mmCIF file with all atom_site columns, C-alpha atoms in Angstrom:
data_model
loop_
_atom_site.group_PDB
_atom_site.id
_atom_site.type_symbol
_atom_site.label_atom_id
_atom_site.label_alt_id
_atom_site.label_comp_id
_atom_site.label_asym_id
_atom_site.label_entity_id
_atom_site.label_seq_id
_atom_site.pdbx_PDB_ins_code
_atom_site.Cartn_x
_atom_site.Cartn_y
_atom_site.Cartn_z
_atom_site.occupancy
_atom_site.B_iso_or_equiv
_atom_site.pdbx_formal_charge
_atom_site.auth_seq_id
_atom_site.auth_comp_id
_atom_site.auth_asym_id
_atom_site.auth_atom_id
_atom_site.pdbx_PDB_model_num
ATOM 1   C CA . MET A 1 1   ? 24.224  -3.354  25.783  1.00 0.00 ? 1   MET A CA 1
ATOM 2   C CA . LYS A 1 2   ? 20.480  -2.737  25.729  1.00 0.00 ? 2   LYS A CA 1
ATOM 3   C CA . THR A 1 3   ? 18.476  -5.871  26.451  1.00 0.00 ? 3   THR A CA 1
ATOM 4   C CA . VAL A 1 4   ? 14.848  -6.843  26.152  1.00 0.00 ? 4   VAL A CA 1
ATOM 5   C CA . SER A 1 5   ? 12.686  -7.585  29.177  1.00 0.00 ? 5   SER A CA 1
ATOM 6   C CA . PRO A 1 6   ? 12.916  -11.342 29.865  1.00 0.00 ? 6   PRO A CA 1
ATOM 7   C CA . GLU A 1 7   ? 9.222   -11.931 30.488  1.00 0.00 ? 7   GLU A CA 1
ATOM 8   C CA . VAL A 1 8   ? 8.574   -12.225 26.771  1.00 0.00 ? 8   VAL A CA 1
ATOM 9   C CA . TYR A 1 9   ? 10.609  -15.418 26.551  1.00 0.00 ? 9   TYR A CA 1
ATOM 10  C CA . ALA A 1 10  ? 9.691   -18.955 27.406  1.00 0.00 ? 10  ALA A CA 1
ATOM 11  C CA . GLU A 1 11  ? 10.512  -19.744 31.004  1.00 0.00 ? 11  GLU A CA 1
ATOM 12  C CA . PRO A 1 12  ? 13.804  -21.590 31.632  1.00 0.00 ? 12  PRO A CA 1
ATOM 13  C CA . GLY A 1 13  ? 13.210  -25.288 31.994  1.00 0.00 ? 13  GLY A CA 1
ATOM 14  C CA . TRP A 1 14  ? 9.969   -25.186 30.023  1.00 0.00 ? 14  TRP A CA 1
ATOM 15  C CA . VAL A 1 15  ? 8.185   -28.474 29.433  1.00 0.00 ? 15  VAL A CA 1
ATOM 16  C CA . ALA A 1 16  ? 7.947   -29.038 25.726  1.00 0.00 ? 16  ALA A CA 1
ATOM 17  C CA . PRO A 1 17  ? 4.305   -29.297 24.615  1.00 0.00 ? 17  PRO A CA 1
ATOM 18  C CA . GLY A 1 18  ? 3.258   -32.907 24.259  1.00 0.00 ? 18  GLY A CA 1
ATOM 19  C CA . GLU A 1 19  ? 6.252   -34.292 26.148  1.00 0.00 ? 19  GLU A CA 1
ATOM 20  C CA . ASP A 1 20  ? 4.559   -34.416 29.529  1.00 0.00 ? 20  ASP A CA 1
ATOM 21  C CA . ASP A 1 21  ? 2.056   -37.094 28.353  1.00 0.00 ? 21  ASP A CA 1
ATOM 22  C CA . SER A 1 22  ? -0.578  -35.426 30.494  1.00 0.00 ? 22  SER A CA 1
ATOM 23  C CA . PRO A 1 23  ? -4.125  -36.858 30.235  1.00 0.00 ? 23  PRO A CA 1
ATOM 24  C CA . GLY A 1 24  ? -6.314  -35.139 27.710  1.00 0.00 ? 24  GLY A CA 1
ATOM 25  C CA . HIS A 1 25  ? -3.430  -33.520 25.802  1.00 0.00 ? 25  HIS A CA 1
ATOM 26  C CA . SER A 1 26  ? -4.241  -33.537 22.104  1.00 0.00 ? 26  SER A CA 1
ATOM 27  C CA . PHE A 1 27  ? -3.459  -31.663 18.918  1.00 0.00 ? 27  PHE A CA 1
ATOM 28  C CA . GLU A 1 28  ? -5.861  -30.475 16.257  1.00 0.00 ? 28  GLU A CA 1
ATOM 29  C CA . HIS A 1 29  ? -4.429  -31.161 12.849  1.00 0.00 ? 29  HIS A CA 1
ATOM 30  C CA . ASP A 1 30  ? -5.325  -32.663 9.492   1.00 0.00 ? 30  ASP A CA 1
ATOM 31  C CA . SER A 1 31  ? -5.014  -36.386 8.872   1.00 0.00 ? 31  SER A CA 1
ATOM 32  C CA . LYS A 1 32  ? -2.141  -37.567 6.692   1.00 0.00 ? 32  LYS A CA 1
ATOM 33  C CA . TRP A 1 33  ? -4.572  -38.030 3.788   1.00 0.00 ? 33  TRP A CA 1
ATOM 34  C CA . GLN A 1 34  ? -5.865  -34.511 4.186   1.00 0.00 ? 34  GLN A CA 1
ATOM 35  C CA . VAL A 1 35  ? -2.274  -33.279 4.167   1.00 0.00 ? 35  VAL A CA 1
ATOM 36  C CA . LEU A 1 36  ? -1.526  -35.247 0.995   1.00 0.00 ? 36  LEU A CA 1
ATOM 37  C CA . ARG A 1 37  ? -4.616  -33.864 -0.718  1.00 0.00 ? 37  ARG A CA 1
ATOM 38  C CA . LYS A 1 38  ? -3.743  -30.319 0.330   1.00 0.00 ? 38  LYS A CA 1
ATOM 39  C CA . ASN A 1 39  ? -0.172  -30.742 -0.935  1.00 0.00 ? 39  ASN A CA 1
ATOM 40  C CA . LEU A 1 40  ? -1.479  -31.992 -4.276  1.00 0.00 ? 40  LEU A CA 1
ATOM 41  C CA . ARG A 1 41  ? -4.018  -29.174 -4.501  1.00 0.00 ? 41  ARG A CA 1
ATOM 42  C CA . GLY A 1 42  ? -1.324  -26.633 -3.631  1.00 0.00 ? 42  GLY A CA 1
ATOM 43  C CA . ALA A 1 43  ? 1.018   -27.967 -6.288  1.00 0.00 ? 43  ALA A CA 1
ATOM 44  C CA . ILE A 1 44  ? -1.711  -27.910 -8.933  1.00 0.00 ? 44  ILE A CA 1
ATOM 45  C CA . HIS A 1 45  ? -2.657  -24.353 -7.994  1.00 0.00 ? 45  HIS A CA 1
ATOM 46  C CA . ALA A 1 46  ? 0.984   -23.211 -8.191  1.00 0.00 ? 46  ALA A CA 1
ATOM 47  C CA . ILE A 1 47  ? 1.432   -24.784 -11.634 1.00 0.00 ? 47  ILE A CA 1
ATOM 48  C CA . ARG A 1 48  ? -1.796  -23.214 -12.935 1.00 0.00 ? 48  ARG A CA 1
ATOM 49  C CA . THR A 1 49  ? -0.877  -19.812 -11.534 1.00 0.00 ? 49  THR A CA 1
ATOM 50  C CA . HIS A 1 50  ? 2.597   -20.006 -13.089 1.00 0.00 ? 50  HIS A CA 1
ATOM 51  C CA . ARG A 1 51  ? 1.169   -20.941 -16.482 1.00 0.00 ? 51  ARG A CA 1
ATOM 52  C CA . ALA A 1 52  ? -1.474  -18.226 -16.316 1.00 0.00 ? 52  ALA A CA 1
ATOM 53  C CA . ASN A 1 53  ? 1.191   -15.639 -15.472 1.00 0.00 ? 53  ASN A CA 1
ATOM 54  C CA . ARG A 1 54  ? 3.326   -16.754 -18.400 1.00 0.00 ? 54  ARG A CA 1
ATOM 55  C CA . ARG A 1 55  ? 0.376   -16.322 -20.752 1.00 0.00 ? 55  ARG A CA 1
ATOM 56  C CA . ARG A 1 56  ? -0.265  -12.838 -19.363 1.00 0.00 ? 56  ARG A CA 1
ATOM 57  C CA . VAL A 1 57  ? 3.378   -11.815 -19.855 1.00 0.00 ? 57  VAL A CA 1
ATOM 58  C CA . ALA A 1 58  ? 3.316   -13.185 -23.393 1.00 0.00 ? 58  ALA A CA 1
ATOM 59  C CA . ARG A 1 59  ? 0.467   -10.838 -24.292 1.00 0.00 ? 59  ARG A CA 1
ATOM 60  C CA . GLY A 1 60  ? 2.052   -7.869  -22.511 1.00 0.00 ? 60  GLY A CA 1
ATOM 61  C CA . ASP A 1 61  ? -0.093  -8.002  -19.380 1.00 0.00 ? 61  ASP A CA 1
ATOM 62  C CA . PHE A 1 62  ? 2.126   -7.682  -16.304 1.00 0.00 ? 62  PHE A CA 1
ATOM 63  C CA . LYS A 1 63  ? -0.645  -7.731  -13.727 1.00 0.00 ? 63  LYS A CA 1
ATOM 64  C CA . LEU A 1 64  ? 0.382   -11.124 -12.390 1.00 0.00 ? 64  LEU A CA 1
ATOM 65  C CA . ARG A 1 65  ? -1.261  -13.240 -9.722  1.00 0.00 ? 65  ARG A CA 1
ATOM 66  C CA . PRO A 1 66  ? 0.987   -13.929 -6.699  1.00 0.00 ? 66  PRO A CA 1
ATOM 67  C CA . LEU A 1 67  ? 1.940   -17.468 -5.735  1.00 0.00 ? 67  LEU A CA 1
ATOM 68  C CA . VAL A 1 68  ? 2.201   -16.531 -2.065  1.00 0.00 ? 68  VAL A CA 1
ATOM 69  C CA . GLY A 1 69  ? 1.415   -13.463 0.019   1.00 0.00 ? 69  GLY A CA 1
ATOM 70  C CA . SER A 1 70  ? 3.448   -12.183 2.968   1.00 0.00 ? 70  SER A CA 1
ATOM 71  C CA . TYR A 1 71  ? 1.372   -10.806 5.817   1.00 0.00 ? 71  TYR A CA 1
ATOM 72  C CA . TYR A 1 72  ? 3.225   -8.629  8.335   1.00 0.00 ? 72  TYR A CA 1
ATOM 73  C CA . VAL A 1 73  ? 0.867   -9.137  11.264  1.00 0.00 ? 73  VAL A CA 1
ATOM 74  C CA . THR A 1 74  ? 2.996   -6.851  13.462  1.00 0.00 ? 74  THR A CA 1
ATOM 75  C CA . HIS A 1 75  ? 6.197   -4.835  13.417  1.00 0.00 ? 75  HIS A CA 1
ATOM 76  C CA . ARG A 1 76  ? 6.803   -5.513  17.110  1.00 0.00 ? 76  ARG A CA 1
ATOM 77  C CA . CYS A 1 77  ? 9.403   -8.038  18.186  1.00 0.00 ? 77  CYS A CA 1
ATOM 78  C CA . ASN A 1 78  ? 10.804  -9.581  21.368  1.00 0.00 ? 78  ASN A CA 1
ATOM 79  C CA . LEU A 1 79  ? 14.377  -9.235  20.103  1.00 0.00 ? 79  LEU A CA 1
ATOM 80  C CA . LYS A 1 80  ? 16.610  -6.398  18.920  1.00 0.00 ? 80  LYS A CA 1
ATOM 81  C CA . CYS A 1 81  ? 18.739  -8.171  16.326  1.00 0.00 ? 81  CYS A CA 1
ATOM 82  C CA . GLN A 1 82  ? 21.558  -5.947  15.165  1.00 0.00 ? 82  GLN A CA 1
ATOM 83  C CA . TYR A 1 83  ? 20.937  -6.478  11.448  1.00 0.00 ? 83  TYR A CA 1
ATOM 84  C CA . CYS A 1 84  ? 17.128  -6.203  11.432  1.00 0.00 ? 84  CYS A CA 1
ATOM 85  C CA . THR A 1 85  ? 15.606  -3.394  9.376   1.00 0.00 ? 85  THR A CA 1
ATOM 86  C CA . GLU A 1 86  ? 12.379  -3.643  11.411  1.00 0.00 ? 86  GLU A CA 1
ATOM 87  C CA . ARG A 1 87  ? 14.215  -2.011  14.330  1.00 0.00 ? 87  ARG A CA 1
ATOM 88  C CA . TYR A 1 88  ? 13.885  1.347   12.611  1.00 0.00 ? 88  TYR A CA 1
ATOM 89  C CA . PRO A 1 89  ? 10.378  1.624   11.105  1.00 0.00 ? 89  PRO A CA 1
ATOM 90  C CA . ILE A 1 90  ? 9.690   4.527   8.798   1.00 0.00 ? 90  ILE A CA 1
ATOM 91  C CA . ARG A 1 91  ? 6.741   5.479   10.998  1.00 0.00 ? 91  ARG A CA 1
ATOM 92  C CA . ASP A 1 92  ? 5.057   4.140   14.076  1.00 0.00 ? 92  ASP A CA 1
ATOM 93  C CA . THR A 1 93  ? 2.595   1.409   13.245  1.00 0.00 ? 93  THR A CA 1
ATOM 94  C CA . VAL A 1 94  ? -0.323  0.007   15.182  1.00 0.00 ? 94  VAL A CA 1
ATOM 95  C CA . ASP A 1 95  ? -1.414  -3.609  14.834  1.00 0.00 ? 95  ASP A CA 1
ATOM 96  C CA . LEU A 1 96  ? -4.843  -4.272  13.393  1.00 0.00 ? 96  LEU A CA 1
ATOM 97  C CA . ASP A 1 97  ? -7.220  -5.876  15.850  1.00 0.00 ? 97  ASP A CA 1
ATOM 98  C CA . THR A 1 98  ? -8.303  -9.480  15.311  1.00 0.00 ? 98  THR A CA 1
ATOM 99  C CA . GLU A 1 99  ? -11.303 -8.604  13.155  1.00 0.00 ? 99  GLU A CA 1
ATOM 100 C CA . GLY A 1 100 ? -9.168  -6.312  11.059  1.00 0.00 ? 100 GLY A CA 1
ATOM 101 C CA . ALA A 1 101 ? -6.659  -9.102  10.529  1.00 0.00 ? 101 ALA A CA 1
ATOM 102 C CA . PHE A 1 102 ? -9.501  -11.413 9.489   1.00 0.00 ? 102 PHE A CA 1
ATOM 103 C CA . ALA A 1 103 ? -10.592 -8.851  6.887   1.00 0.00 ? 103 ALA A CA 1
ATOM 104 C CA . VAL A 1 104 ? -7.054  -8.725  5.471   1.00 0.00 ? 104 VAL A CA 1
ATOM 105 C CA . LEU A 1 105 ? -7.000  -12.522 5.227   1.00 0.00 ? 105 LEU A CA 1
ATOM 106 C CA . ALA A 1 106 ? -10.326 -12.595 3.396   1.00 0.00 ? 106 ALA A CA 1
ATOM 107 C CA . ARG A 1 107 ? -9.060  -10.019 0.881   1.00 0.00 ? 107 ARG A CA 1
ATOM 108 C CA . MET A 1 108 ? -5.778  -11.874 0.358   1.00 0.00 ? 108 MET A CA 1
ATOM 109 C CA . ARG A 1 109 ? -7.552  -15.190 -0.139  1.00 0.00 ? 109 ARG A CA 1
ATOM 110 C CA . ARG A 1 110 ? -9.314  -13.822 -3.211  1.00 0.00 ? 110 ARG A CA 1
ATOM 111 C CA . GLU A 1 111 ? -5.924  -13.325 -4.861  1.00 0.00 ? 111 GLU A CA 1
ATOM 112 C CA . MET A 1 112 ? -3.732  -16.192 -3.634  1.00 0.00 ? 112 MET A CA 1
ATOM 113 C CA . ALA A 1 113 ? -3.743  -19.623 -2.028  1.00 0.00 ? 113 ALA A CA 1
ATOM 114 C CA . ALA A 1 114 ? -0.545  -19.564 0.041   1.00 0.00 ? 114 ALA A CA 1
ATOM 115 C CA . ILE A 1 115 ? 0.313   -17.200 2.893   1.00 0.00 ? 115 ILE A CA 1
ATOM 116 C CA . TYR A 1 116 ? 3.437   -16.403 4.901   1.00 0.00 ? 116 TYR A CA 1
ATOM 117 C CA . PHE A 1 117 ? 2.934   -14.875 8.366   1.00 0.00 ? 117 PHE A CA 1
ATOM 118 C CA . THR A 1 118 ? 5.849   -12.656 9.299   1.00 0.00 ? 118 THR A CA 1
ATOM 119 C CA . GLY A 1 119 ? 6.766   -9.488  11.195  1.00 0.00 ? 119 GLY A CA 1
ATOM 120 C CA . GLY A 1 120 ? 8.287   -8.332  13.480  1.00 0.00 ? 120 GLY A CA 1
ATOM 121 C CA . GLU A 1 121 ? 7.704   -11.440 15.498  1.00 0.00 ? 121 GLU A CA 1
ATOM 122 C CA . PRO A 1 122 ? 4.216   -12.806 14.758  1.00 0.00 ? 122 PRO A CA 1
ATOM 123 C CA . LEU A 1 123 ? 4.041   -14.696 18.047  1.00 0.00 ? 123 LEU A CA 1
ATOM 124 C CA . VAL A 1 124 ? 4.086   -11.522 20.151  1.00 0.00 ? 124 VAL A CA 1
ATOM 125 C CA . ARG A 1 125 ? 0.421   -11.140 19.172  1.00 0.00 ? 125 ARG A CA 1
ATOM 126 C CA . PRO A 1 126 ? -1.793  -12.773 21.817  1.00 0.00 ? 126 PRO A CA 1
ATOM 127 C CA . ASP A 1 127 ? -4.366  -13.486 19.090  1.00 0.00 ? 127 ASP A CA 1
ATOM 128 C CA . ILE A 1 128 ? -1.972  -15.122 16.613  1.00 0.00 ? 128 ILE A CA 1
ATOM 129 C CA . VAL A 1 129 ? -3.600  -18.525 17.173  1.00 0.00 ? 129 VAL A CA 1
ATOM 130 C CA . HIS A 1 130 ? -6.970  -17.089 16.130  1.00 0.00 ? 130 HIS A CA 1
ATOM 131 C CA . ILE A 1 131 ? -5.438  -15.403 13.078  1.00 0.00 ? 131 ILE A CA 1
ATOM 132 C CA . VAL A 1 132 ? -3.655  -18.534 11.865  1.00 0.00 ? 132 VAL A CA 1
ATOM 133 C CA . ARG A 1 133 ? -6.761  -20.623 12.542  1.00 0.00 ? 133 ARG A CA 1
ATOM 134 C CA . GLU A 1 134 ? -8.794  -18.218 10.390  1.00 0.00 ? 134 GLU A CA 1
ATOM 135 C CA . ALA A 1 135 ? -6.279  -18.638 7.562   1.00 0.00 ? 135 ALA A CA 1
ATOM 136 C CA . HIS A 1 136 ? -6.734  -22.398 7.888   1.00 0.00 ? 136 HIS A CA 1
ATOM 137 C CA . ARG A 1 137 ? -10.534 -21.977 7.798   1.00 0.00 ? 137 ARG A CA 1
ATOM 138 C CA . LEU A 1 138 ? -10.199 -19.949 4.595   1.00 0.00 ? 138 LEU A CA 1
ATOM 139 C CA . ASN A 1 139 ? -8.261  -22.851 3.046   1.00 0.00 ? 139 ASN A CA 1
ATOM 140 C CA . PHE A 1 140 ? -4.962  -21.084 2.583   1.00 0.00 ? 140 PHE A CA 1
ATOM 141 C CA . PHE A 1 141 ? -2.295  -23.633 1.711   1.00 0.00 ? 141 PHE A CA 1
ATOM 142 C CA . PRO A 1 142 ? 0.456   -23.824 2.490   1.00 0.00 ? 142 PRO A CA 1
ATOM 143 C CA . ILE A 1 143 ? 0.430   -21.649 5.599   1.00 0.00 ? 143 ILE A CA 1
ATOM 144 C CA . TYR A 1 144 ? 3.930   -20.499 6.561   1.00 0.00 ? 144 TYR A CA 1
ATOM 145 C CA . LEU A 1 145 ? 4.838   -19.072 9.954   1.00 0.00 ? 145 LEU A CA 1
ATOM 146 C CA . GLY A 1 146 ? 8.164   -17.241 10.277  1.00 0.00 ? 146 GLY A CA 1
ATOM 147 C CA . THR A 1 147 ? 9.459   -16.827 13.826  1.00 0.00 ? 147 THR A CA 1
ATOM 148 C CA . ASN A 1 148 ? 12.590  -16.510 15.944  1.00 0.00 ? 148 ASN A CA 1
ATOM 149 C CA . GLY A 1 149 ? 11.231  -19.454 17.926  1.00 0.00 ? 149 GLY A CA 1
ATOM 150 C CA . LEU A 1 150 ? 11.418  -18.116 21.470  1.00 0.00 ? 150 LEU A CA 1
ATOM 151 C CA . LEU A 1 151 ? 7.668   -17.795 21.945  1.00 0.00 ? 151 LEU A CA 1
ATOM 152 C CA . LEU A 1 152 ? 6.708   -21.096 20.340  1.00 0.00 ? 152 LEU A CA 1
ATOM 153 C CA . PRO A 1 153 ? 6.236   -22.893 23.694  1.00 0.00 ? 153 PRO A CA 1
ATOM 154 C CA . LEU A 1 154 ? 3.736   -20.185 24.687  1.00 0.00 ? 154 LEU A CA 1
ATOM 155 C CA . ARG A 1 155 ? 1.903   -20.153 21.333  1.00 0.00 ? 155 ARG A CA 1
ATOM 156 C CA . ASP A 1 156 ? 2.206   -23.854 20.554  1.00 0.00 ? 156 ASP A CA 1
ATOM 157 C CA . LYS A 1 157 ? -1.480  -24.113 19.621  1.00 0.00 ? 157 LYS A CA 1
ATOM 158 C CA . ALA A 1 158 ? -0.823  -22.027 16.497  1.00 0.00 ? 158 ALA A CA 1
ATOM 159 C CA . LEU A 1 159 ? 1.052   -24.946 14.973  1.00 0.00 ? 159 LEU A CA 1
ATOM 160 C CA . ASP A 1 160 ? -2.194  -26.926 14.719  1.00 0.00 ? 160 ASP A CA 1
ATOM 161 C CA . TYR A 1 161 ? -3.000  -24.676 11.745  1.00 0.00 ? 161 TYR A CA 1
ATOM 162 C CA . VAL A 1 162 ? 0.477   -24.243 10.201  1.00 0.00 ? 162 VAL A CA 1
ATOM 163 C CA . ASP A 1 163 ? 1.993   -26.262 7.363   1.00 0.00 ? 163 ASP A CA 1
ATOM 164 C CA . ARG A 1 164 ? 5.509   -24.825 7.223   1.00 0.00 ? 164 ARG A CA 1
ATOM 165 C CA . LEU A 1 165 ? 7.339   -23.543 10.304  1.00 0.00 ? 165 LEU A CA 1
ATOM 166 C CA . VAL A 1 166 ? 10.260  -21.240 9.457   1.00 0.00 ? 166 VAL A CA 1
ATOM 167 C CA . ILE A 1 167 ? 12.686  -20.571 12.326  1.00 0.00 ? 167 ILE A CA 1
ATOM 168 C CA . SER A 1 168 ? 15.622  -18.168 12.047  1.00 0.00 ? 168 SER A CA 1
ATOM 169 C CA . LEU A 1 169 ? 19.014  -19.718 12.767  1.00 0.00 ? 169 LEU A CA 1
ATOM 170 C CA . ASP A 1 170 ? 21.845  -17.287 12.104  1.00 0.00 ? 170 ASP A CA 1
ATOM 171 C CA . SER A 1 171 ? 24.784  -18.989 13.802  1.00 0.00 ? 171 SER A CA 1
ATOM 172 C CA . MET A 1 172 ? 25.809  -22.189 15.556  1.00 0.00 ? 172 MET A CA 1
ATOM 173 C CA . ASN A 1 173 ? 28.132  -20.160 17.784  1.00 0.00 ? 173 ASN A CA 1
ATOM 174 C CA . ALA A 1 174 ? 25.879  -19.422 20.755  1.00 0.00 ? 174 ALA A CA 1
ATOM 175 C CA . GLU A 1 175 ? 27.989  -16.595 22.157  1.00 0.00 ? 175 GLU A CA 1
ATOM 176 C CA . SER A 1 176 ? 28.218  -14.794 18.831  1.00 0.00 ? 176 SER A CA 1
ATOM 177 C CA . TRP A 1 177 ? 24.541  -15.248 18.164  1.00 0.00 ? 177 TRP A CA 1
ATOM 178 C CA . ASP A 1 178 ? 23.612  -13.885 21.589  1.00 0.00 ? 178 ASP A CA 1
ATOM 179 C CA . ASP A 1 179 ? 25.487  -10.729 20.639  1.00 0.00 ? 179 ASP A CA 1
ATOM 180 C CA . VAL A 1 180 ? 23.482  -10.468 17.422  1.00 0.00 ? 180 VAL A CA 1
ATOM 181 C CA . LEU A 1 181 ? 20.162  -11.139 19.163  1.00 0.00 ? 181 LEU A CA 1
ATOM 182 C CA . ASN A 1 182 ? 20.917  -8.299  21.573  1.00 0.00 ? 182 ASN A CA 1
ATOM 183 C CA . ALA A 1 183 ? 18.694  -9.846  24.252  1.00 0.00 ? 183 ALA A CA 1
ATOM 184 C CA . GLY A 1 184 ? 21.089  -11.108 26.905  1.00 0.00 ? 184 GLY A CA 1
ATOM 185 C CA . SER A 1 185 ? 23.027  -14.325 27.249  1.00 0.00 ? 185 SER A CA 1
ATOM 186 C CA . GLY A 1 186 ? 21.425  -17.733 26.934  1.00 0.00 ? 186 GLY A CA 1
ATOM 187 C CA . GLN A 1 187 ? 18.796  -16.904 24.304  1.00 0.00 ? 187 GLN A CA 1
ATOM 188 C CA . ALA A 1 188 ? 20.665  -18.610 21.456  1.00 0.00 ? 188 ALA A CA 1
ATOM 189 C CA . ARG A 1 189 ? 20.887  -21.925 23.307  1.00 0.00 ? 189 ARG A CA 1
ATOM 190 C CA . ARG A 1 190 ? 17.213  -21.665 24.184  1.00 0.00 ? 190 ARG A CA 1
ATOM 191 C CA . ILE A 1 191 ? 16.386  -21.311 20.498  1.00 0.00 ? 191 ILE A CA 1
ATOM 192 C CA . TYR A 1 192 ? 18.588  -24.332 19.711  1.00 0.00 ? 192 TYR A CA 1
ATOM 193 C CA . ASP A 1 193 ? 16.589  -26.396 22.222  1.00 0.00 ? 193 ASP A CA 1
ATOM 194 C CA . ILE A 1 194 ? 13.254  -25.211 20.848  1.00 0.00 ? 194 ILE A CA 1
ATOM 195 C CA . ILE A 1 195 ? 14.301  -25.995 17.268  1.00 0.00 ? 195 ILE A CA 1
ATOM 196 C CA . ALA A 1 196 ? 15.433  -29.473 18.326  1.00 0.00 ? 196 ALA A CA 1
ATOM 197 C CA . HIS A 1 197 ? 12.115  -30.174 20.048  1.00 0.00 ? 197 HIS A CA 1
ATOM 198 C CA . TYR A 1 198 ? 9.939   -29.165 17.113  1.00 0.00 ? 198 TYR A CA 1
ATOM 199 C CA . ALA A 1 199 ? 12.233  -30.931 14.643  1.00 0.00 ? 199 ALA A CA 1
ATOM 200 C CA . ARG A 1 200 ? 11.727  -34.157 16.575  1.00 0.00 ? 200 ARG A CA 1
ATOM 201 C CA . ASN A 1 201 ? 7.975   -33.720 16.572  1.00 0.00 ? 201 ASN A CA 1
ATOM 202 C CA . GLN A 1 202 ? 7.306   -32.328 13.117  1.00 0.00 ? 202 GLN A CA 1
ATOM 203 C CA . ARG A 1 203 ? 5.917   -35.588 11.745  1.00 0.00 ? 203 ARG A CA 1
ATOM 204 C CA . ARG A 1 204 ? 3.574   -35.995 14.704  1.00 0.00 ? 204 ARG A CA 1
ATOM 205 C CA . ARG A 1 205 ? 2.426   -32.373 14.341  1.00 0.00 ? 205 ARG A CA 1
ATOM 206 C CA . HIS A 1 206 ? 2.108   -32.659 10.535  1.00 0.00 ? 206 HIS A CA 1
ATOM 207 C CA . ILE A 1 207 ? 4.378   -29.680 9.911   1.00 0.00 ? 207 ILE A CA 1
ATOM 208 C CA . SER A 1 208 ? 7.603   -29.166 7.992   1.00 0.00 ? 208 SER A CA 1
ATOM 209 C CA . ILE A 1 209 ? 10.364  -27.108 9.588   1.00 0.00 ? 209 ILE A CA 1
ATOM 210 C CA . MET A 1 210 ? 12.524  -24.802 7.514   1.00 0.00 ? 210 MET A CA 1
ATOM 211 C CA . ILE A 1 211 ? 15.651  -23.368 9.118   1.00 0.00 ? 211 ILE A CA 1
#
């Protein structure tokens, strides 16, 4: 079975961010009141967009405004899941550089308020923290981040700017899931541990986890 080089994964025995209580460790995130205001603003925007789209359809105009945009920041991934269609791209693709990604975000923001970062595996990008932070600066809400979870300990800072963390969980049978992941034994249990850590800390990090 073909496997993926192990250096892209979190090291075994990783110390979960924030659990070492080291001096000076802090997170940048909105206060609970800011989160409440953003949730209210997001709900109002979604309701207005839905109503506006219904009016457009009623008059025969099908150029609708999206509620959320999906941004494929890369087609690269650190896994080779057996079912994934991204394993066989129609053509080779090259990631935009950071400034190019910022330009895409600015264009998307003119059309929608919510964004979903996906791939590929978004966290393979070394600049993903900068990209997600730019989305936060542009007042996207909510900001979703879809990931297989393995690189979260290495890109933990990105979660300071994320509202909804979406982690893939395809099976509770670790052996079977390792076969699907196609990345060697032990990866499924590592993802279980990472999910458990961030689930315990989602209130402190002001994020919601979707599995």
